[in-house]
Short mmCIF file of C-alpha atoms in Angstrom, two decimals:
data_model
loop_
_atom_site.label_atom_id
_atom_site.label_comp_id
_atom_site.label_asym_id
_atom_site.label_seq_id
_atom_site.Cartn_x
_atom_site.Cartn_y
_atom_site.Cartn_z
CA MET A 1 15.61 -12.91 -2.27
CA ILE A 2 13.64 -11.92 -5.33
CA ASN A 3 9.97 -10.77 -5.24
CA VAL A 4 10.35 -8.71 -2.10
CA PRO A 5 10.39 -4.81 -1.89
CA VAL A 6 13.29 -2.91 -0.52
CA VAL A 7 12.26 -0.52 2.19
CA LYS A 8 13.84 2.91 1.95
CA PRO A 9 12.70 4.95 5.00
CA ALA A 10 12.66 8.76 5.38
CA LEU A 11 12.94 10.59 8.66
CA ILE A 12 10.99 13.73 9.05
CA SER A 13 11.18 15.63 12.30
CA VAL A 14 8.42 18.05 13.38
CA SER A 15 8.49 21.00 15.70
CA ARG A 16 5.80 23.17 17.31
CA ASP A 17 6.40 26.93 16.74
CA CYS A 18 6.53 27.79 20.38
CA PHE A 19 9.36 25.23 20.98
CA PRO A 20 12.96 25.63 19.99
CA LEU A 21 13.31 24.37 16.33
CA SER A 22 16.99 23.39 17.12
CA LEU A 23 15.74 20.92 19.68
CA SER A 24 13.90 18.89 17.08
CA VAL A 25 16.59 19.21 14.33
CA ASN A 26 19.35 18.17 16.70
CA ARG A 27 17.39 15.20 17.99
CA ARG A 28 16.70 14.22 14.31
CA LYS A 29 20.41 14.29 13.58
CA ALA A 30 21.09 12.05 16.63
CA LEU A 31 18.37 9.59 15.63
CA THR A 32 19.76 9.45 12.05
CA GLU A 33 23.24 8.71 13.35
CA ALA A 34 22.01 6.14 15.84
CA TYR A 35 19.90 4.24 13.19
CA ASN A 36 22.48 4.26 10.48
CA SER A 37 25.19 3.21 12.87
CA LYS A 38 23.20 0.33 14.28
CA TYR A 39 21.00 -0.82 11.39
CA GLY A 40 22.20 0.90 8.21
CA LYS A 41 24.42 -1.98 7.08
CA ASN A 42 21.73 -4.63 7.27
CA LEU A 43 18.46 -2.73 6.77
CA GLY A 44 19.72 0.22 4.65
CA GLU A 45 20.36 3.74 5.80
CA ILE A 46 17.53 6.11 6.68
CA TYR A 47 17.17 9.28 4.58
CA GLU A 48 17.20 12.38 6.75
CA CYS A 49 14.81 14.99 5.47
CA SER A 50 16.36 18.50 5.66
CA VAL A 51 12.97 20.02 6.32
CA CYS A 52 11.70 20.18 9.88
CA VAL A 53 7.94 20.42 9.65
CA MET A 54 6.23 23.25 11.52
CA THR A 55 3.46 24.23 9.05
CA GLU A 56 1.46 22.72 6.23
CA ILE A 57 3.80 24.37 3.70
CA HIS A 58 6.77 22.64 5.41
CA MET A 59 4.80 19.38 5.27
CA GLN A 60 4.42 19.84 1.45
CA GLU A 61 8.13 20.62 1.09
CA ALA A 62 9.23 17.65 3.15
CA LEU A 63 7.02 15.23 1.22
CA LYS A 64 8.37 16.60 -2.04
CA GLU A 65 11.94 16.09 -0.92
CA ILE A 66 11.47 12.47 0.28
CA LYS A 67 9.53 11.56 -2.90
CA ALA A 68 12.42 12.88 -4.99
CA ALA A 69 14.65 10.62 -2.89
CA ASP A 70 12.51 7.59 -3.69
CA CYS A 71 11.61 6.87 -0.06
CA ASN A 72 8.71 4.42 0.35
CA ALA A 73 8.37 4.39 4.14
CA LEU A 74 8.13 7.36 6.48
CA VAL A 75 9.20 7.98 10.12
CA VAL A 76 7.49 11.08 11.67
CA TYR A 77 9.66 12.01 14.60
CA LEU A 78 8.40 14.33 17.34
CA GLY A 79 11.56 16.03 18.38
CA ASN A 80 9.35 18.22 20.51
CA PHE A 81 5.62 18.70 21.09
CA GLY A 82 4.98 18.89 17.40
CA PRO A 83 2.34 20.68 15.26
CA GLU A 84 -0.77 18.56 15.38
CA THR A 85 -2.15 19.47 11.95
CA ALA A 86 0.90 19.38 9.84
CA GLU A 87 2.34 16.29 11.47
CA THR A 88 -0.74 14.20 10.81
CA LEU A 89 -1.13 15.46 7.25
CA LEU A 90 2.25 13.94 6.62
CA CYS A 91 0.54 10.58 7.11
CA LYS A 92 -2.43 11.56 4.97
CA TYR A 93 -0.44 12.58 1.96
CA PHE A 94 2.40 10.12 2.10
CA ASP A 95 1.89 7.12 -0.08
CA GLY A 96 3.24 4.42 2.05
CA PRO A 97 3.52 2.99 5.62
CA VAL A 98 4.10 5.55 8.45
CA ILE A 99 5.49 5.27 11.92
CA TYR A 100 5.26 7.86 14.69
CA ALA A 101 7.88 8.04 17.46
CA ALA A 102 8.77 10.72 19.99
CA ALA A 103 11.86 11.97 21.71
CA ALA A 104 12.47 11.42 25.43
CA GLU A 105 14.03 14.10 27.50
CA GLU A 106 17.83 13.63 27.77
CA SER A 107 19.00 15.08 31.06
CA ASP A 108 17.78 16.68 34.28
CA LYS A 109 20.44 19.35 33.54
CA ASP A 110 18.41 20.70 30.62
CA LEU A 111 14.73 20.63 31.48
CA VAL A 112 14.01 24.35 30.70
CA GLN A 113 15.02 25.35 27.16
CA GLY A 114 15.96 21.71 26.48
CA ARG A 115 12.54 20.18 27.43
CA GLY A 116 10.54 19.06 24.39
CA ASP A 117 7.32 17.65 25.77
CA ALA A 118 7.09 15.07 23.00
CA TYR A 119 5.59 12.66 25.55
CA CYS A 120 2.63 14.96 25.63
CA GLY A 121 2.65 15.74 21.89
CA MET A 122 2.47 12.02 21.01
CA LEU A 123 -0.97 11.86 22.72
CA ASN A 124 -2.30 14.71 20.45
CA ALA A 125 -0.72 13.31 17.42
CA SER A 126 -2.48 9.96 17.92
CA TYR A 127 -5.74 11.86 18.68
CA ASN A 128 -5.42 13.78 15.41
CA LEU A 129 -4.67 10.63 13.43
CA ARG A 130 -7.89 9.11 14.66
CA LEU A 131 -9.85 12.28 13.83
CA ARG A 132 -8.72 12.01 10.29
CA ASN A 133 -9.23 8.19 10.02
CA LEU A 134 -5.57 7.82 9.38
CA LYS A 135 -3.64 4.55 10.15
CA ALA A 136 -0.05 4.67 11.40
CA TYR A 137 2.33 2.25 13.18
CA ILE A 138 2.84 3.35 16.78
CA PRO A 139 5.32 1.31 18.84
CA GLU A 140 4.35 -0.33 22.05
CA TYR A 141 6.13 2.43 24.00
CA PRO A 142 6.72 5.18 21.45
CA VAL A 143 8.84 7.60 23.38
CA GLY A 144 12.59 7.05 23.67
CA THR A 145 16.24 8.13 23.31
CA ALA A 146 17.76 8.21 19.93
CA GLU A 147 18.99 4.57 20.28
CA GLU A 148 15.60 3.37 21.56
CA CYS A 149 13.75 5.15 18.65
CA ALA A 150 16.30 3.51 16.29
CA ASP A 151 15.17 0.08 17.69
CA MET A 152 11.59 1.13 17.14
CA ILE A 153 12.24 1.93 13.48
CA SER A 154 14.02 -1.44 13.03
CA ASP A 155 10.84 -3.11 14.29
CA PHE A 156 8.88 -1.06 11.87
CA ILE A 157 10.84 -2.12 8.78
CA PRO A 158 9.47 -5.67 8.33
CA VAL A 159 5.92 -4.26 8.89
CA ALA A 160 6.62 -1.55 6.23
CA ARG A 161 8.05 -4.13 3.86
CA ALA A 162 4.82 -6.16 4.18
CA VAL A 163 2.56 -3.18 3.71
CA ILE A 164 4.48 -2.18 0.57
CA GLY A 165 4.48 -5.69 -0.72
CA LEU A 166 0.84 -6.29 -0.27
CA LYS A 167 -0.08 -3.07 -2.07
CA ASN A 168 1.87 -4.25 -5.02
CA LEU A 169 0.91 -7.92 -4.95
CA LYS A 170 -0.91 -10.11 -7.50
CA ILE A 171 -2.02 -13.56 -6.54
CA ILE A 172 -2.16 -15.99 -9.54
CA SER A 173 -4.28 -18.93 -9.06
CA PHE A 174 -4.89 -22.14 -11.10
CA GLY A 175 -8.10 -23.80 -10.23
CA PRO A 176 -10.75 -24.63 -9.51
CA ARG A 177 -10.23 -25.87 -6.07
CA PRO A 178 -10.36 -29.62 -5.55
CA GLU A 179 -13.74 -31.22 -4.70
CA ASN A 180 -14.41 -31.72 -1.00
CA PHE A 181 -11.87 -28.95 -0.21
CA LEU A 182 -14.24 -26.25 0.83
CA ALA A 183 -11.73 -25.30 3.54
CA CYS A 184 -9.60 -23.64 0.80
CA ASN A 185 -12.68 -21.88 -0.70
CA ALA A 186 -12.97 -18.29 0.57
CA PRO A 187 -14.39 -15.01 -0.87
CA ILE A 188 -11.87 -12.85 -2.71
CA LYS A 189 -13.36 -9.50 -2.00
CA PRO A 190 -11.27 -8.92 1.08
CA LEU A 191 -8.19 -9.23 -1.01
CA TYR A 192 -9.25 -6.12 -2.96
CA ASP A 193 -9.86 -4.43 0.29
CA LEU A 194 -6.25 -5.04 1.17
CA GLY A 195 -5.10 -3.73 -2.27
CA VAL A 196 -4.19 -7.16 -3.59
CA GLU A 197 -4.99 -8.14 -7.08
CA ILE A 198 -5.92 -11.66 -8.14
CA GLN A 199 -5.84 -13.48 -11.50
CA GLU A 200 -7.80 -16.68 -11.55
CA ASN A 201 -7.04 -19.12 -14.25
CA SER A 202 -8.11 -22.64 -15.14
CA GLU A 203 -6.02 -25.78 -15.18
CA LEU A 204 -6.47 -25.89 -18.92
CA ASP A 205 -4.75 -22.46 -19.28
CA LEU A 206 -1.80 -23.88 -17.36
CA PHE A 207 -1.66 -27.14 -19.23
CA GLU A 208 -1.65 -25.28 -22.59
CA SER A 209 1.21 -23.09 -21.40
CA TYR A 210 3.06 -26.22 -20.14
CA ASN A 211 2.68 -27.97 -23.43
CA ASN A 212 3.90 -24.87 -25.28
CA HIS A 213 7.14 -25.12 -23.20
CA ALA A 214 7.99 -28.60 -24.59
CA GLY A 215 11.52 -28.53 -25.98
CA ASP A 216 12.36 -25.29 -24.28
CA SER A 217 16.12 -24.78 -24.57
CA ARG A 218 16.37 -23.82 -20.93
CA ILE A 219 15.10 -27.14 -19.63
CA GLU A 220 18.52 -28.82 -19.67
CA GLY A 221 19.96 -26.01 -17.38
CA VAL A 222 17.17 -26.36 -14.88
CA VAL A 223 17.48 -30.18 -14.80
CA LYS A 224 21.22 -29.76 -14.00
CA GLU A 225 20.37 -27.18 -11.25
CA MET A 226 17.81 -29.50 -9.72
CA ALA A 227 20.24 -32.47 -9.84
CA GLU A 228 22.90 -30.40 -8.01
CA GLU A 229 20.36 -29.47 -5.38
CA LEU A 230 18.99 -32.96 -4.80
CA LYS A 231 22.32 -34.74 -4.84
CA GLU A 232 21.86 -38.31 -3.39
CA GLY A 233 18.21 -37.43 -2.74
CA ASN A 234 17.50 -37.50 -6.48
CA LYS A 235 15.79 -40.88 -6.55
CA ILE A 236 13.80 -40.42 -9.80
CA PRO A 237 16.07 -38.46 -12.20
CA GLU A 238 13.95 -39.40 -15.22
CA ILE A 239 11.15 -37.02 -13.99
CA LEU A 240 13.43 -33.98 -13.77
CA PRO A 241 12.87 -32.72 -17.41
CA LYS A 242 9.12 -32.60 -16.81
CA LEU A 243 9.56 -30.81 -13.53
CA ALA A 244 11.97 -28.33 -15.17
CA GLN A 245 9.48 -27.71 -17.97
CA TYR A 246 6.82 -27.00 -15.40
CA GLU A 247 9.05 -24.62 -13.41
CA LEU A 248 9.77 -22.63 -16.49
CA THR A 249 6.07 -22.52 -17.32
CA LEU A 250 5.26 -20.90 -13.98
CA LEU A 251 8.15 -18.47 -14.02
CA ASP A 252 7.27 -17.35 -17.55
CA TRP A 253 3.58 -17.10 -16.58
CA VAL A 254 4.54 -14.83 -13.59
CA GLU A 255 6.55 -12.51 -15.83
CA ALA A 256 3.89 -12.36 -18.47
CA HIS A 257 1.01 -11.79 -16.16
CA LYS A 258 2.08 -9.66 -13.22
CA GLU A 259 1.56 -6.55 -15.53
CA SER A 260 1.08 -3.51 -13.32
CA ARG A 261 2.10 -5.44 -10.15
CA GLN A 262 5.66 -5.76 -8.86
CA PHE A 263 5.22 -8.91 -6.76
CA VAL A 264 3.47 -12.22 -7.32
CA THR A 265 2.55 -15.35 -5.40
CA ILE A 266 0.75 -18.43 -6.79
CA ALA A 267 -2.10 -20.65 -5.52
CA GLY A 268 -1.61 -23.88 -7.51
CA LYS A 269 -3.63 -26.98 -8.35
CA CYS A 270 -2.10 -30.29 -7.57
CA TRP A 271 -4.89 -32.84 -7.68
CA PRO A 272 -6.99 -34.76 -8.62
CA ALA A 273 -6.54 -34.36 -12.49
CA PHE A 274 -3.17 -32.68 -12.37
CA GLN A 275 -1.16 -35.99 -12.03
CA THR A 276 -2.88 -37.91 -14.74
CA GLN A 277 -2.65 -35.05 -17.29
CA PHE A 278 0.71 -33.53 -16.51
CA GLY A 279 2.20 -36.95 -15.48
CA PHE A 280 3.85 -35.77 -12.14
CA VAL A 281 3.10 -33.87 -8.96
CA PRO A 282 4.19 -30.27 -8.62
CA CYS A 283 5.52 -30.30 -4.99
CA TYR A 284 9.17 -30.17 -5.68
CA VAL A 285 8.78 -27.31 -8.14
CA ASN A 286 6.62 -25.47 -5.67
CA SER A 287 9.38 -25.94 -3.01
CA ARG A 288 11.96 -24.42 -5.35
CA LEU A 289 9.84 -21.37 -6.24
CA ALA A 290 9.28 -20.74 -2.49
CA ASP A 291 13.07 -20.83 -1.98
CA LYS A 292 13.50 -18.30 -4.84
CA GLY A 293 10.98 -15.97 -3.23
CA ILE A 294 7.70 -16.88 -5.02
CA PRO A 295 5.68 -18.90 -2.53
CA VAL A 296 3.20 -21.40 -4.02
CA SER A 297 0.34 -22.66 -1.96
CA CYS A 298 -1.13 -26.14 -2.59
CA GLU A 299 -4.69 -26.97 -3.45
CA VAL A 300 -5.48 -23.49 -4.79
CA ASP A 301 -5.43 -22.05 -1.29
CA ILE A 302 -5.53 -18.40 -2.15
CA TYR A 303 -5.36 -17.09 1.47
CA GLY A 304 -2.61 -19.66 2.05
CA ALA A 305 -0.60 -18.07 -0.69
CA LEU A 306 -1.30 -14.59 0.75
CA SER A 307 -0.19 -15.85 4.27
CA GLU A 308 3.00 -17.34 2.87
CA TYR A 309 3.88 -14.15 1.11
CA ILE A 310 3.24 -12.16 4.28
CA GLY A 311 5.56 -14.49 6.14
CA GLN A 312 8.26 -14.01 3.60
CA LEU A 313 7.95 -10.23 3.74
CA VAL A 314 8.10 -10.13 7.51
CA SER A 315 10.83 -12.72 7.97
CA GLY A 316 12.91 -11.99 4.86
CA ASP A 317 13.28 -15.72 4.59
CA THR A 318 11.80 -18.80 2.80
CA VAL A 319 8.41 -19.91 4.14
CA THR A 320 6.25 -23.00 3.82
CA LEU A 321 2.55 -23.94 4.03
CA LEU A 322 1.65 -27.00 6.17
CA ASP A 323 -1.41 -28.94 7.25
CA ILE A 324 -2.04 -28.75 11.02
CA ASN A 325 -2.02 -32.47 10.38
CA ASN A 326 -1.96 -35.08 13.08
CA SER A 327 -1.37 -35.65 16.80
CA VAL A 328 1.82 -36.87 18.21
CA PRO A 329 1.56 -40.50 19.32
CA ASN A 330 1.80 -41.11 23.02
CA ASP A 331 4.83 -43.40 22.80
CA MET A 332 6.74 -40.75 20.87
CA PHE A 333 5.80 -38.19 23.52
CA GLU A 334 6.80 -40.53 26.39
CA ASN A 335 10.09 -41.74 24.78
CA ASN A 336 11.36 -38.65 23.07
CA ILE A 337 9.82 -35.58 24.43
CA LYS A 338 8.52 -35.87 28.02
CA GLY A 339 11.11 -34.60 30.47
CA LYS A 340 13.40 -33.38 27.71
CA PHE A 341 11.24 -30.42 26.58
CA ASP A 342 8.95 -28.17 28.51
CA TYR A 343 5.74 -29.08 26.73
CA LYS A 344 2.62 -30.99 27.52
CA HIS A 345 1.29 -33.63 25.12
CA THR A 346 -1.47 -31.34 24.03
CA ASP A 347 1.01 -28.65 23.09
CA LEU A 348 2.30 -30.82 20.27
CA PHE A 349 1.20 -31.67 16.75
CA MET A 350 2.74 -32.64 13.40
CA GLY A 351 2.87 -30.14 10.59
CA PHE A 352 2.86 -31.88 7.27
CA HIS A 353 2.47 -31.36 3.58
CA CYS A 354 3.17 -33.65 0.69
CA GLY A 355 6.46 -32.07 -0.33
CA ASN A 356 6.30 -28.31 -0.92
CA THR A 357 8.80 -27.32 1.80
CA ALA A 358 12.02 -26.07 0.40
CA SER A 359 15.21 -28.21 0.75
CA SER A 360 16.84 -25.36 2.69
CA LYS A 361 14.27 -25.94 5.38
CA LEU A 362 14.68 -29.75 5.67
CA VAL A 363 17.15 -31.79 7.59
CA SER A 364 17.66 -34.13 4.73
CA TYR A 365 15.44 -34.71 1.79
CA THR A 366 14.54 -37.07 -1.07
CA MET A 367 12.60 -36.41 -4.24
CA LYS A 368 10.22 -39.31 -4.76
CA ASN A 369 6.57 -40.21 -5.38
CA GLN A 370 3.64 -38.89 -3.45
CA MET A 371 2.42 -41.76 -1.31
CA ILE A 372 -1.10 -40.62 -0.60
CA MET A 373 -1.82 -40.14 -4.36
CA ALA A 374 -0.18 -43.39 -5.27
CA ARG A 375 -2.80 -45.26 -3.21
CA THR A 376 -5.37 -44.56 -5.98
CA LEU A 377 -3.24 -43.71 -9.04
CA PRO A 378 -0.41 -45.26 -10.98
CA VAL A 379 2.89 -44.58 -9.13
CA GLU A 380 4.51 -43.22 -12.25
CA VAL A 381 2.19 -40.16 -12.36
CA THR A 382 2.78 -39.29 -8.69
CA ASN A 383 6.56 -38.57 -8.86
CA GLY A 384 7.88 -35.15 -7.93
CA THR A 385 7.36 -34.66 -4.22
CA LEU A 386 10.15 -33.56 -1.78
CA GLU A 387 10.25 -35.47 1.52
CA GLY A 388 12.15 -34.87 4.63
CA ASP A 389 11.95 -33.78 8.27
CA ILE A 390 11.66 -30.09 8.82
CA ILE A 391 14.67 -28.42 10.47
CA PRO A 392 14.34 -27.85 14.24
CA GLY A 393 14.26 -24.38 15.58
CA ASP A 394 11.92 -21.45 16.27
CA ILE A 395 8.92 -20.90 14.01
CA THR A 396 5.85 -18.82 13.76
CA PHE A 397 2.63 -20.49 12.73
CA PHE A 398 0.04 -18.13 11.43
CA ARG A 399 -2.64 -17.37 8.80
CA LEU A 400 -4.75 -14.40 7.50
CA GLN A 401 -8.16 -15.70 6.36
CA SER A 402 -11.56 -14.68 5.17
CA ALA A 403 -14.72 -16.77 5.46
CA SER A 404 -18.45 -16.60 4.45
CA ASP A 405 -18.85 -13.27 6.33
CA THR A 406 -16.10 -11.71 4.09
CA LYS A 407 -14.32 -10.43 7.24
CA LEU A 408 -10.63 -10.78 7.56
CA ARG A 409 -9.36 -12.62 10.69
CA ALA A 410 -5.96 -13.92 11.67
CA TYR A 411 -4.03 -16.03 14.08
CA ILE A 412 -0.46 -16.11 15.20
CA ALA A 413 1.42 -18.54 17.43
CA ASP A 414 5.16 -18.54 18.13
CA GLY A 415 6.64 -22.01 18.77
CA GLU A 416 9.29 -24.33 17.57
CA VAL A 417 9.98 -27.54 15.64
CA LEU A 418 11.44 -30.06 17.97
CA PRO A 419 14.61 -32.08 17.11
CA VAL A 420 12.57 -35.24 17.14
CA ALA A 421 12.49 -37.56 14.23
CA ALA A 422 8.94 -37.52 12.74
CA LYS A 423 9.11 -41.12 11.51
CA SER A 424 6.55 -40.49 8.82
CA PHE A 425 6.47 -39.29 5.15
CA GLY A 426 6.14 -35.99 3.30
CA GLY A 427 7.61 -32.73 4.50
CA ILE A 428 6.94 -33.06 8.22
CA GLY A 429 7.97 -31.95 11.64
CA VAL A 430 7.06 -32.22 15.29
CA PHE A 431 5.73 -28.80 16.21
CA ALA A 432 5.45 -27.41 19.72
CA ILE A 433 3.30 -24.46 20.75
CA LYS A 434 2.51 -23.56 24.26
CA GLU A 435 -1.20 -24.24 25.10
CA MET A 436 -1.72 -25.57 21.61
CA GLY A 437 -4.62 -27.65 22.73
CA ARG A 438 -6.63 -24.63 23.90
CA PHE A 439 -5.51 -22.59 20.87
CA TYR A 440 -6.64 -25.33 18.61
CA ARG A 441 -10.09 -25.49 20.09
CA HIS A 442 -10.83 -21.78 20.85
CA VAL A 443 -9.06 -20.12 17.97
CA LEU A 444 -8.71 -22.54 15.01
CA ILE A 445 -11.96 -24.40 15.45
CA GLU A 446 -14.05 -21.65 17.03
CA ASN A 447 -13.14 -19.16 14.30
CA ASN A 448 -13.36 -21.58 11.37
CA PHE A 449 -9.84 -21.51 10.23
CA PRO A 450 -8.82 -24.22 7.65
CA HIS A 451 -6.23 -26.80 8.15
CA HIS A 452 -3.51 -24.97 6.22
CA GLY A 453 -1.15 -22.76 8.11
CA ALA A 454 1.80 -20.62 7.01
CA VAL A 455 5.15 -21.23 8.63
CA ALA A 456 7.81 -18.49 9.02
CA PHE A 457 11.11 -19.63 10.33
CA GLY A 458 12.06 -17.71 13.49
CA HIS A 459 9.82 -15.88 15.97
CA HIS A 460 7.95 -13.16 14.07
CA GLY A 461 4.76 -12.84 16.05
CA LYS A 462 5.50 -9.29 17.13
CA ALA A 463 5.91 -7.99 13.63
CA LEU A 464 2.86 -10.03 12.31
CA TYR A 465 0.66 -8.72 15.10
CA SER A 466 1.64 -5.19 14.41
CA LEU A 467 1.10 -5.76 10.65
CA PHE A 468 -2.30 -7.17 11.07
CA GLY A 469 -3.29 -4.34 13.32
CA TYR A 470 -1.95 -1.79 10.73
CA LEU A 471 -4.05 -3.52 8.15
CA GLY A 472 -7.15 -3.13 10.23
CA ILE A 473 -7.66 -6.76 11.22
CA ALA A 474 -9.80 -6.60 14.39
CA ASP A 475 -9.84 -10.31 15.23
CA ILE A 476 -6.28 -11.59 15.83
CA GLY A 477 -6.10 -14.83 17.78
CA PHE A 478 -3.04 -16.03 19.54
CA ASN A 479 -2.04 -18.92 21.96
CA GLN A 480 -3.15 -17.42 25.20
CA PRO A 481 -1.15 -18.49 28.22
CA ALA A 482 -2.66 -20.75 30.91
CA GLY A 483 -5.02 -18.78 33.20
CA MET A 484 -6.02 -16.35 30.37
CA LEU A 485 -9.39 -17.66 29.21
CA TYR A 486 -10.71 -17.48 25.65
CA LYS A 487 -14.14 -16.00 25.30
CA THR A 488 -15.63 -19.41 24.47
CA GLU A 489 -13.58 -21.39 26.98
CA ASN A 490 -15.38 -23.20 29.74
CA PRO A 491 -14.13 -21.75 33.08
CA PHE A 492 -15.21 -24.93 34.94
CA LYS A 493 -12.34 -27.42 34.83
CA TYR A 494 -13.62 -30.20 37.10
#
């Protein structure tokens, strides 16, 4: 997938001077072997730094070595107790995400010269990180064998990928936001706090660029590609040249305007004037760009675009943006869900958007006109949306958002799309999240989240929660299990 950083982690071991240096070095070698053997093929091998850090001079030497090796993520490994100053300065001076992990003792046959006390050293390392106001990823239980620490590093990789991606991200928006869509209007200052850049443009800028692409020699090739993707779902083939022209407009805009940034996502305009001026709706093009690795949010939802990109970084897969849209009818629940799936009626809702979900995430699909817009506009200017039921399976519904207080807050909920026909229109699915009813009231409503939510395919709540914590997000809501009350939840149930 394009538009995603490749994580190249470095492993630096540390050793306190009154502990055997060989203990940390040998444990580092064992961890390198364990990680590369188990994860190297899929995630890329870890770079083993030859310097074992005992002093500040060693710290400088180690950082110089891994910089020369083009490493962009760092594993600080306490092979023994560790030097508190030098090991935390690694985090201070390394330009990238950092994880701290510690070695467990291997055997009761070697608890004299072979005892490393990293269990103790990890406490002091974390204490020193806080003293210096440094942020690092610390696993839920950060002490383990070589194989267990390898697992910790694998959990860290998607978090590291997201941190690197956000530091090098530009969000390109085309606005302004539609009237009566205040839910998509949020202050952009917190984006800069995250290190994200934003370029805000008008629809007129986009329209001019689109018109300048008329007759582009590449249009024919993109039309052919679209037709091959849509197959029998290509119900309005005459609109494909316009959609291809628009796709090329966006891709060229991204290349021309990302400038100092490596990665880009887009917050696009899609109504009310878009259809009448461009002569189509952009949904299908947005779905194709998402599948290529450039998520495009609808309705100039800047934080939606940000959330989608985060989901792509964490999952390594195509994402989508959906409305938390409508309740599931009682007869659908009674006839198709009750007794077949372990969910209450209030655990269910339908996730929907007009047609921005990629074909790879739909059971079957048809490119046609946008029904809601066609209620008030000529049908011929509403063509270009991709409709179909969303594929069943595990999902994570989440969002990172700012509001009028300019504070960042987030929510995360693992759930699934049920294999139940939605019997409706647009890109849509029947979503099931445990205790969704309470989550809806005491997280989404109580904390003023808008109706758009990002969807990552698969369960990625663990990585997202770790990422948001790493980014300093203090308020992270989740779907609390029954019996675990929200702060605003009424405890009186009679």
